[in-house]
mmCIF file of C-alpha atoms in Angstrom:
data_model
loop_
_atom_site.group_PDB
_atom_site.id
_atom_site.type_symbol
_atom_site.label_atom_id
_atom_site.label_comp_id
_atom_site.label_asym_id
_atom_site.label_seq_id
_atom_site.Cartn_x
_atom_site.Cartn_y
_atom_site.Cartn_z
ATOM 1 C CA MET A 1 -0.122 0.056 0.059
ATOM 2 C CA GLU A 2 1.214 3.367 -1.031
ATOM 3 C CA PHE A 3 2.188 5.825 2.040
ATOM 4 C CA LYS A 4 -0.700 8.379 1.876
ATOM 5 C CA HIS A 5 -1.262 10.955 4.656
ATOM 6 C CA VAL A 6 -3.393 14.138 3.831
ATOM 7 C CA PRO A 7 -1.424 17.088 5.473
ATOM 8 C CA ILE A 8 -3.493 19.262 7.364
ATOM 9 C CA MET A 9 -3.992 23.019 7.572
ATOM 10 C CA VAL A 10 -0.798 23.549 4.856
ATOM 11 C CA ARG A 11 -1.497 27.001 4.012
ATOM 12 C CA GLU A 12 -2.183 28.006 7.713
ATOM 13 C CA VAL A 13 1.022 26.102 8.625
ATOM 14 C CA ILE A 14 3.471 27.767 5.907
ATOM 15 C CA ASP A 15 2.245 31.284 6.974
ATOM 16 C CA MET A 16 2.781 30.923 10.476
ATOM 17 C CA LEU A 17 5.900 29.221 10.194
ATOM 18 C CA ASN A 18 7.323 32.529 8.024
ATOM 19 C CA LEU A 19 9.685 30.889 6.221
ATOM 20 C CA LYS A 20 12.103 32.059 3.768
ATOM 21 C CA PRO A 21 15.148 31.180 1.560
ATOM 22 C CA GLY A 22 18.213 30.198 3.365
ATOM 23 C CA ASP A 23 16.136 29.169 6.436
ATOM 24 C CA VAL A 24 16.979 25.816 8.532
ATOM 25 C CA VAL A 25 14.001 23.991 9.346
ATOM 26 C CA VAL A 26 12.504 20.798 10.896
ATOM 27 C CA ASP A 27 9.680 18.528 10.137
ATOM 28 C CA ALA A 28 9.483 16.558 13.150
ATOM 29 C CA THR A 29 6.694 14.146 11.643
ATOM 30 C CA ILE A 30 7.404 13.930 8.379
ATOM 31 C CA GLY A 31 4.819 11.374 7.506
ATOM 32 C CA GLY A 32 4.367 11.281 3.676
ATOM 33 C CA ALA A 33 6.235 14.562 3.624
ATOM 34 C CA GLY A 34 3.125 16.658 2.786
ATOM 35 C CA HIS A 35 4.040 19.644 4.850
ATOM 36 C CA SER A 36 7.538 19.168 3.744
ATOM 37 C CA LEU A 37 6.998 19.487 0.349
ATOM 38 C CA GLU A 38 5.609 23.080 0.690
ATOM 39 C CA MET A 39 8.165 23.804 3.540
ATOM 40 C CA VAL A 40 11.357 23.045 1.511
ATOM 41 C CA LYS A 41 10.247 25.089 -1.828
ATOM 42 C CA ARG A 42 10.085 28.160 0.431
ATOM 43 C CA ILE A 43 13.447 27.614 1.771
ATOM 44 C CA LEU A 44 15.353 27.385 -1.233
ATOM 45 C CA PRO A 45 17.827 28.377 -2.354
ATOM 46 C CA GLY A 46 20.125 28.018 0.461
ATOM 47 C CA GLY A 47 17.937 26.169 2.689
ATOM 48 C CA LEU A 48 17.973 22.994 4.739
ATOM 49 C CA LEU A 49 15.180 20.654 5.594
ATOM 50 C CA ILE A 50 15.498 17.887 8.249
ATOM 51 C CA GLY A 51 12.669 15.292 8.209
ATOM 52 C CA ILE A 52 12.335 12.918 11.170
ATOM 53 C CA ASP A 53 9.846 10.154 11.743
ATOM 54 C CA GLN A 54 9.948 7.090 13.561
ATOM 55 C CA ASP A 55 7.931 5.389 11.065
ATOM 56 C CA ASP A 56 10.180 3.318 8.581
ATOM 57 C CA GLU A 57 7.795 3.507 6.048
ATOM 58 C CA ALA A 58 6.959 7.264 6.262
ATOM 59 C CA ILE A 59 10.828 7.448 5.744
ATOM 60 C CA GLU A 60 10.570 5.818 2.949
ATOM 61 C CA ALA A 61 7.972 7.628 1.243
ATOM 62 C CA SER A 62 9.309 10.650 2.133
ATOM 63 C CA LYS A 63 12.694 9.889 0.410
ATOM 64 C CA VAL A 64 11.013 9.114 -3.008
ATOM 65 C CA ARG A 65 9.044 12.455 -2.853
ATOM 66 C CA LEU A 66 11.395 14.883 -1.710
ATOM 67 C CA GLU A 67 14.407 13.264 -3.898
ATOM 68 C CA PRO A 68 14.552 16.213 -6.559
ATOM 69 C CA PHE A 69 15.824 18.276 -3.690
ATOM 70 C CA GLY A 70 18.998 16.425 -3.135
ATOM 71 C CA GLU A 71 21.124 17.616 -0.619
ATOM 72 C CA SER A 72 18.746 20.488 0.775
ATOM 73 C CA VAL A 73 16.959 17.516 2.492
ATOM 74 C CA ILE A 74 18.302 14.966 5.397
ATOM 75 C CA LEU A 75 15.718 12.398 6.580
ATOM 76 C CA LYS A 76 16.256 10.690 10.161
ATOM 77 C CA ARG A 77 14.417 7.650 11.070
ATOM 78 C CA THR A 78 13.802 8.502 14.976
ATOM 79 C CA ASN A 79 11.564 9.814 17.373
ATOM 80 C CA PHE A 80 11.205 13.535 17.539
ATOM 81 C CA SER A 81 12.218 13.582 21.366
ATOM 82 C CA CYS A 82 15.612 12.780 19.809
ATOM 83 C CA ILE A 83 15.916 16.367 18.089
ATOM 84 C CA LYS A 84 18.785 17.496 19.771
ATOM 85 C CA GLU A 85 20.762 14.394 18.693
ATOM 86 C CA VAL A 86 19.363 14.453 15.097
ATOM 87 C CA LEU A 87 20.825 18.129 14.799
ATOM 88 C CA LYS A 88 23.866 17.320 16.112
ATOM 89 C CA ASP A 89 24.506 14.533 13.621
ATOM 90 C CA SER A 90 23.502 16.853 10.894
ATOM 91 C CA GLY A 91 26.072 19.532 11.809
ATOM 92 C CA VAL A 92 23.427 22.074 12.802
ATOM 93 C CA ASN A 93 23.565 24.252 15.800
ATOM 94 C CA ALA A 94 20.100 26.053 15.507
ATOM 95 C CA VAL A 95 17.004 26.131 13.382
ATOM 96 C CA ASP A 96 14.563 28.895 12.138
ATOM 97 C CA ALA A 97 11.189 26.536 12.414
ATOM 98 C CA ILE A 98 10.025 23.558 13.647
ATOM 99 C CA LEU A 99 6.679 21.724 12.770
ATOM 100 C CA ALA A 100 5.263 18.734 14.683
ATOM 101 C CA ASP A 101 1.954 17.084 13.513
ATOM 102 C CA ILE A 102 0.970 15.142 16.348
ATOM 103 C CA GLY A 103 -0.717 11.584 16.297
ATOM 104 C CA VAL A 104 -1.469 8.721 14.089
ATOM 105 C CA SER A 105 -1.252 9.161 10.283
ATOM 106 C CA SER A 106 -4.116 8.516 7.507
ATOM 107 C CA TYR A 107 -1.679 5.792 6.285
ATOM 108 C CA GLN A 108 -1.201 4.098 9.728
ATOM 109 C CA LEU A 109 -4.960 4.134 9.988
ATOM 110 C CA ASP A 110 -5.783 2.702 6.589
ATOM 111 C CA GLU A 111 -2.783 0.281 6.594
ATOM 112 C CA ALA A 112 -5.091 -2.500 8.539
ATOM 113 C CA GLN A 113 -1.971 -4.803 9.588
ATOM 114 C CA ARG A 114 -0.618 -1.707 11.693
ATOM 115 C CA GLY A 115 -3.372 -2.440 14.076
ATOM 116 C CA PHE A 116 -4.289 1.205 14.953
ATOM 117 C CA SER A 117 -8.177 1.157 13.624
ATOM 118 C CA TYR A 118 -10.972 -0.122 15.108
ATOM 119 C CA MET A 119 -12.498 -0.367 11.710
ATOM 120 C CA HIS A 120 -10.113 -3.352 10.091
ATOM 121 C CA ASP A 121 -9.598 -6.736 11.684
ATOM 122 C CA ALA A 122 -5.821 -7.289 12.222
ATOM 123 C CA PRO A 123 -3.152 -7.913 14.910
ATOM 124 C CA LEU A 124 -3.314 -5.703 18.042
ATOM 125 C CA ASP A 125 -0.215 -3.616 17.144
ATOM 126 C CA MET A 126 -0.391 0.237 17.171
ATOM 127 C CA ARG A 127 3.256 0.535 17.153
ATOM 128 C CA MET A 128 4.454 3.680 15.476
ATOM 129 C CA ASP A 129 7.849 2.590 15.483
ATOM 130 C CA ARG A 130 7.962 -1.388 14.886
ATOM 131 C CA ARG A 131 11.384 -1.842 16.430
ATOM 132 C CA SER A 132 9.461 -1.143 19.844
ATOM 133 C CA GLU A 133 8.758 -4.264 21.713
ATOM 134 C CA ILE A 134 5.721 -2.947 23.539
ATOM 135 C CA THR A 135 2.393 -3.419 21.503
ATOM 136 C CA ALA A 136 -1.148 -3.260 22.345
ATOM 137 C CA GLU A 137 -1.353 -6.951 22.462
ATOM 138 C CA PHE A 138 1.256 -6.830 24.980
ATOM 139 C CA LEU A 139 -0.401 -4.149 27.165
ATOM 140 C CA VAL A 140 -4.258 -5.887 27.100
ATOM 141 C CA ASN A 141 -3.057 -9.342 27.958
ATOM 142 C CA SER A 142 -0.382 -8.530 30.465
ATOM 143 C CA LEU A 143 -1.374 -5.100 32.876
ATOM 144 C CA SER A 144 -3.584 -5.435 35.746
ATOM 145 C CA LYS A 145 -7.277 -4.317 35.783
ATOM 146 C CA ASP A 146 -6.389 -1.328 37.303
ATOM 147 C CA GLU A 147 -3.548 -0.522 35.091
ATOM 148 C CA LEU A 148 -5.858 -0.885 32.239
ATOM 149 C CA GLU A 149 -8.513 1.174 33.660
ATOM 150 C CA GLU A 150 -6.066 3.959 34.562
ATOM 151 C CA ILE A 151 -4.709 4.053 30.811
ATOM 152 C CA ILE A 152 -8.420 4.014 29.092
ATOM 153 C CA ARG A 153 -9.614 6.601 31.705
ATOM 154 C CA ASP A 154 -6.753 8.757 31.490
ATOM 155 C CA TYR A 155 -5.810 8.680 27.581
ATOM 156 C CA GLY A 156 -9.059 7.865 26.625
ATOM 157 C CA GLU A 157 -10.981 9.647 28.639
ATOM 158 C CA GLU A 158 -13.672 6.915 28.407
ATOM 159 C CA ARG A 159 -16.307 6.891 31.118
ATOM 160 C CA TRP A 160 -16.680 3.095 30.934
ATOM 161 C CA ALA A 161 -12.816 2.760 31.488
ATOM 162 C CA ARG A 162 -13.649 0.419 34.564
ATOM 163 C CA ARG A 163 -16.019 -1.908 33.223
ATOM 164 C CA ILE A 164 -14.067 -2.107 29.784
ATOM 165 C CA SER A 165 -10.936 -3.125 32.062
ATOM 166 C CA GLU A 166 -12.776 -5.624 33.666
ATOM 167 C CA PHE A 167 -14.237 -7.313 30.754
ATOM 168 C CA ILE A 168 -10.764 -7.509 29.018
ATOM 169 C CA VAL A 169 -9.168 -8.791 32.012
ATOM 170 C CA ARG A 170 -12.227 -11.823 32.267
ATOM 171 C CA GLU A 171 -12.332 -12.310 28.644
ATOM 172 C CA ARG A 172 -8.129 -12.958 28.343
ATOM 173 C CA GLN A 173 -8.387 -15.335 31.023
ATOM 174 C CA LYS A 174 -10.516 -17.531 28.450
ATOM 175 C CA LYS A 175 -8.314 -17.170 25.523
ATOM 176 C CA PRO A 176 -5.276 -14.433 24.543
ATOM 177 C CA ILE A 177 -6.712 -11.011 22.977
ATOM 178 C CA LYS A 178 -4.592 -10.846 19.728
ATOM 179 C CA THR A 179 -6.892 -9.056 17.100
ATOM 180 C CA THR A 180 -8.427 -5.260 17.022
ATOM 181 C CA ALA A 181 -11.666 -7.273 16.209
ATOM 182 C CA HIS A 182 -11.793 -9.278 19.281
ATOM 183 C CA LEU A 183 -10.919 -6.097 21.487
ATOM 184 C CA VAL A 184 -13.871 -4.124 19.673
ATOM 185 C CA GLU A 185 -16.241 -6.924 20.652
ATOM 186 C CA ILE A 186 -15.235 -7.030 24.166
ATOM 187 C CA ILE A 187 -15.741 -2.923 24.494
ATOM 188 C CA LYS A 188 -19.126 -3.267 23.018
ATOM 189 C CA SER A 189 -19.880 -5.819 25.409
ATOM 190 C CA ALA A 190 -18.879 -3.614 28.053
ATOM 191 C CA ILE A 191 -20.435 -0.461 27.317
ATOM 192 C CA PRO A 192 -24.130 -0.680 27.816
ATOM 193 C CA ALA A 193 -26.520 -0.502 24.481
ATOM 194 C CA ARG A 194 -28.113 2.770 25.380
ATOM 195 C CA SER A 195 -24.624 4.625 25.520
ATOM 196 C CA ARG A 196 -23.417 2.747 22.369
ATOM 197 C CA ARG A 197 -26.379 4.556 20.476
ATOM 198 C CA GLY A 198 -25.221 7.604 18.060
ATOM 199 C CA GLY A 199 -21.888 9.633 18.563
ATOM 200 C CA HIS A 200 -18.611 8.103 17.845
ATOM 201 C CA HIS A 201 -17.387 3.964 17.731
ATOM 202 C CA PRO A 202 -17.590 2.727 21.164
ATOM 203 C CA ALA A 203 -14.211 1.525 20.621
ATOM 204 C CA LYS A 204 -12.690 4.945 19.742
ATOM 205 C CA ARG A 205 -11.436 6.199 23.017
ATOM 206 C CA THR A 206 -10.088 3.056 24.162
ATOM 207 C CA PHE A 207 -7.714 2.437 20.894
ATOM 208 C CA GLN A 208 -6.787 6.247 21.479
ATOM 209 C CA ALA A 209 -5.795 5.016 24.965
ATOM 210 C CA LEU A 210 -3.737 2.147 23.951
ATOM 211 C CA ARG A 211 -2.408 3.949 21.236
ATOM 212 C CA ILE A 212 -0.959 6.669 23.421
ATOM 213 C CA ALA A 213 0.474 4.190 26.021
ATOM 214 C CA VAL A 214 1.900 1.929 23.424
ATOM 215 C CA ASN A 215 3.706 4.857 22.042
ATOM 216 C CA ASN A 216 4.343 6.873 24.946
ATOM 217 C CA GLU A 217 3.245 9.911 23.111
ATOM 218 C CA LEU A 218 2.263 12.266 26.187
ATOM 219 C CA ALA A 219 5.063 12.194 28.120
ATOM 220 C CA ILE A 220 7.334 12.393 24.742
ATOM 221 C CA LEU A 221 5.729 15.460 23.695
ATOM 222 C CA GLU A 222 5.723 17.330 26.675
ATOM 223 C CA LYS A 223 9.746 16.847 27.157
ATOM 224 C CA ALA A 224 10.029 17.675 23.476
ATOM 225 C CA ILE A 225 8.450 21.032 23.612
ATOM 226 C CA THR A 226 11.025 22.228 25.733
ATOM 227 C CA ASP A 227 13.770 20.760 23.358
ATOM 228 C CA PHE A 228 12.252 22.419 20.476
ATOM 229 C CA ILE A 229 12.425 25.869 21.894
ATOM 230 C CA ASP A 230 15.840 25.136 23.016
ATOM 231 C CA VAL A 231 16.985 24.369 19.603
ATOM 232 C CA LEU A 232 15.270 27.579 17.803
ATOM 233 C CA LYS A 233 17.085 30.540 16.632
ATOM 234 C CA PRO A 234 15.779 33.928 18.347
ATOM 235 C CA GLY A 235 12.696 34.937 16.000
ATOM 236 C CA GLY A 236 12.258 30.962 15.140
ATOM 237 C CA ARG A 237 8.836 29.735 15.089
ATOM 238 C CA LEU A 238 7.351 26.183 16.347
ATOM 239 C CA ALA A 239 4.123 25.131 15.037
ATOM 240 C CA ILE A 240 2.262 22.065 16.701
ATOM 241 C CA ILE A 241 -0.898 20.585 15.215
ATOM 242 C CA THR A 242 -3.054 18.132 17.807
ATOM 243 C CA PHE A 243 -5.700 16.230 17.490
ATOM 244 C CA HIS A 244 -7.520 15.529 20.687
ATOM 245 C CA SER A 245 -7.637 17.368 24.145
ATOM 246 C CA LEU A 246 -5.015 15.751 26.102
ATOM 247 C CA GLU A 247 -2.337 16.644 23.541
ATOM 248 C CA ASP A 248 -3.879 20.036 22.855
ATOM 249 C CA ARG A 249 -3.800 20.843 26.670
ATOM 250 C CA ILE A 250 -0.217 19.801 26.853
ATOM 251 C CA VAL A 251 1.036 22.102 24.333
ATOM 252 C CA LYS A 252 -1.042 24.946 25.229
ATOM 253 C CA ASN A 253 0.122 25.035 29.090
ATOM 254 C CA ALA A 254 3.698 24.336 27.738
ATOM 255 C CA PHE A 255 3.512 27.264 25.509
ATOM 256 C CA LYS A 256 2.259 29.486 28.375
ATOM 257 C CA ARG A 257 4.898 28.284 30.704
ATOM 258 C CA GLU A 258 7.614 29.156 28.094
ATOM 259 C CA GLU A 259 6.086 32.713 27.647
ATOM 260 C CA ASN A 260 6.148 32.768 31.500
ATOM 261 C CA ALA A 261 9.838 31.428 31.801
ATOM 262 C CA CYS A 262 12.724 33.556 32.112
ATOM 263 C CA GLY A 263 15.903 33.292 30.463
ATOM 264 C CA CYS A 264 19.476 34.437 31.894
ATOM 265 C CA ASP A 265 18.463 38.264 30.856
ATOM 266 C CA GLY A 266 15.328 37.738 33.045
ATOM 267 C CA LYS A 267 13.004 37.825 29.994
ATOM 268 C CA PRO A 268 10.514 35.393 28.718
ATOM 269 C CA ARG A 269 11.784 32.615 26.442
ATOM 270 C CA THR A 270 8.810 32.620 23.828
ATOM 271 C CA ARG A 271 5.980 34.586 22.747
ATOM 272 C CA ILE A 272 2.629 32.877 21.913
ATOM 273 C CA ILE A 273 1.395 33.856 18.373
ATOM 274 C CA THR A 274 -1.871 31.622 18.441
ATOM 275 C CA LYS A 275 -3.731 33.291 21.168
ATOM 276 C CA LYS A 276 -6.394 30.801 20.336
ATOM 277 C CA PRO A 277 -5.637 27.552 18.179
ATOM 278 C CA LEU A 278 -6.387 27.980 14.526
ATOM 279 C CA VAL A 279 -8.579 25.210 13.500
ATOM 280 C CA PRO A 280 -9.333 23.546 9.881
ATOM 281 C CA SER A 281 -11.748 25.851 7.392
ATOM 282 C CA ALA A 282 -15.150 24.212 7.019
ATOM 283 C CA GLU A 283 -14.058 23.503 3.243
ATOM 284 C CA GLU A 284 -11.152 21.574 4.555
ATOM 285 C CA ARG A 285 -13.410 19.695 7.157
ATOM 286 C CA GLU A 286 -15.690 18.501 4.754
ATOM 287 C CA ARG A 287 -12.890 17.512 2.268
ATOM 288 C CA ASN A 288 -11.043 15.702 4.633
ATOM 289 C CA PRO A 289 -13.419 14.551 7.935
ATOM 290 C CA ARG A 290 -10.191 13.106 9.803
ATOM 291 C CA CYS A 291 -9.109 16.827 10.229
ATOM 292 C CA ARG A 292 -12.148 18.064 12.086
ATOM 293 C CA SER A 293 -10.541 17.871 15.762
ATOM 294 C CA ALA A 294 -7.458 19.304 14.243
ATOM 295 C CA LYS A 295 -5.777 22.244 16.041
ATOM 296 C CA LEU A 296 -2.669 24.245 15.326
ATOM 297 C CA ARG A 297 -0.816 26.202 17.868
ATOM 298 C CA VAL A 298 2.291 28.505 17.111
ATOM 299 C CA ALA A 299 4.893 30.073 19.703
ATOM 300 C CA GLU A 300 8.098 32.035 18.548
ATOM 301 C CA LYS A 301 11.351 31.969 20.320
ATOM 302 C CA LEU A 302 12.405 35.510 21.873
#
């Protein structure tokens, strides 16, 4: 399957990053290079784009798409939490702009065998980096009931977390839970019928929670924001796209903290450019329903 990911709010991202020829920029979650393709066009001649992704298929797809730009592009397969090491290896001290598009990609959702989607029957995987040993199958079959409840409640904001965790533990005593379809059945049986009528898919929140836990997404994001700002040049901008309230809250609070944090001269480190997050236009939401919950926040290094 070809790696396809529809980039979100491309025009807004490009406008907000304030790119110009000669800039050094980082796409911290390059995916299929949808944003990067537009970013690199605006930093040439003389610019450099560094693309990071922990998904091997994303790196391979980006390599093909960005091949015409030759040495103006460097690609690294790793997590964006390693941005300082990536820049050091690339001979770069500081950058003019960083974009991070957080969460699961369209390709990862659509590629059934990756196990991210509750719409396809597949192995219960959910790893963004397939070199990792921790899978969703491992979590649902090894964690205690209380640990599962905490993950589903805190990362999925699921009101039925206790019942779902109870049903998971009960079911795995009969046989291991190895597929997404099996887990969906358990979740549906745990949530009362009246609560399953209308609204989102009953497994949506639990799958989100397990994906976040498998990939340690929230803890990584929290640390990475500080590192992103550390490596920005004065006047450099950081743009982050999130897709659910937990991620957005981390970004919002981190930006506020950095705006109030004082450097060695006693002045704030950053200023927030987007007092309210930017969201996709009605036209984009209609064209790409998956972008409906997206929010874009931008901060500038002082």
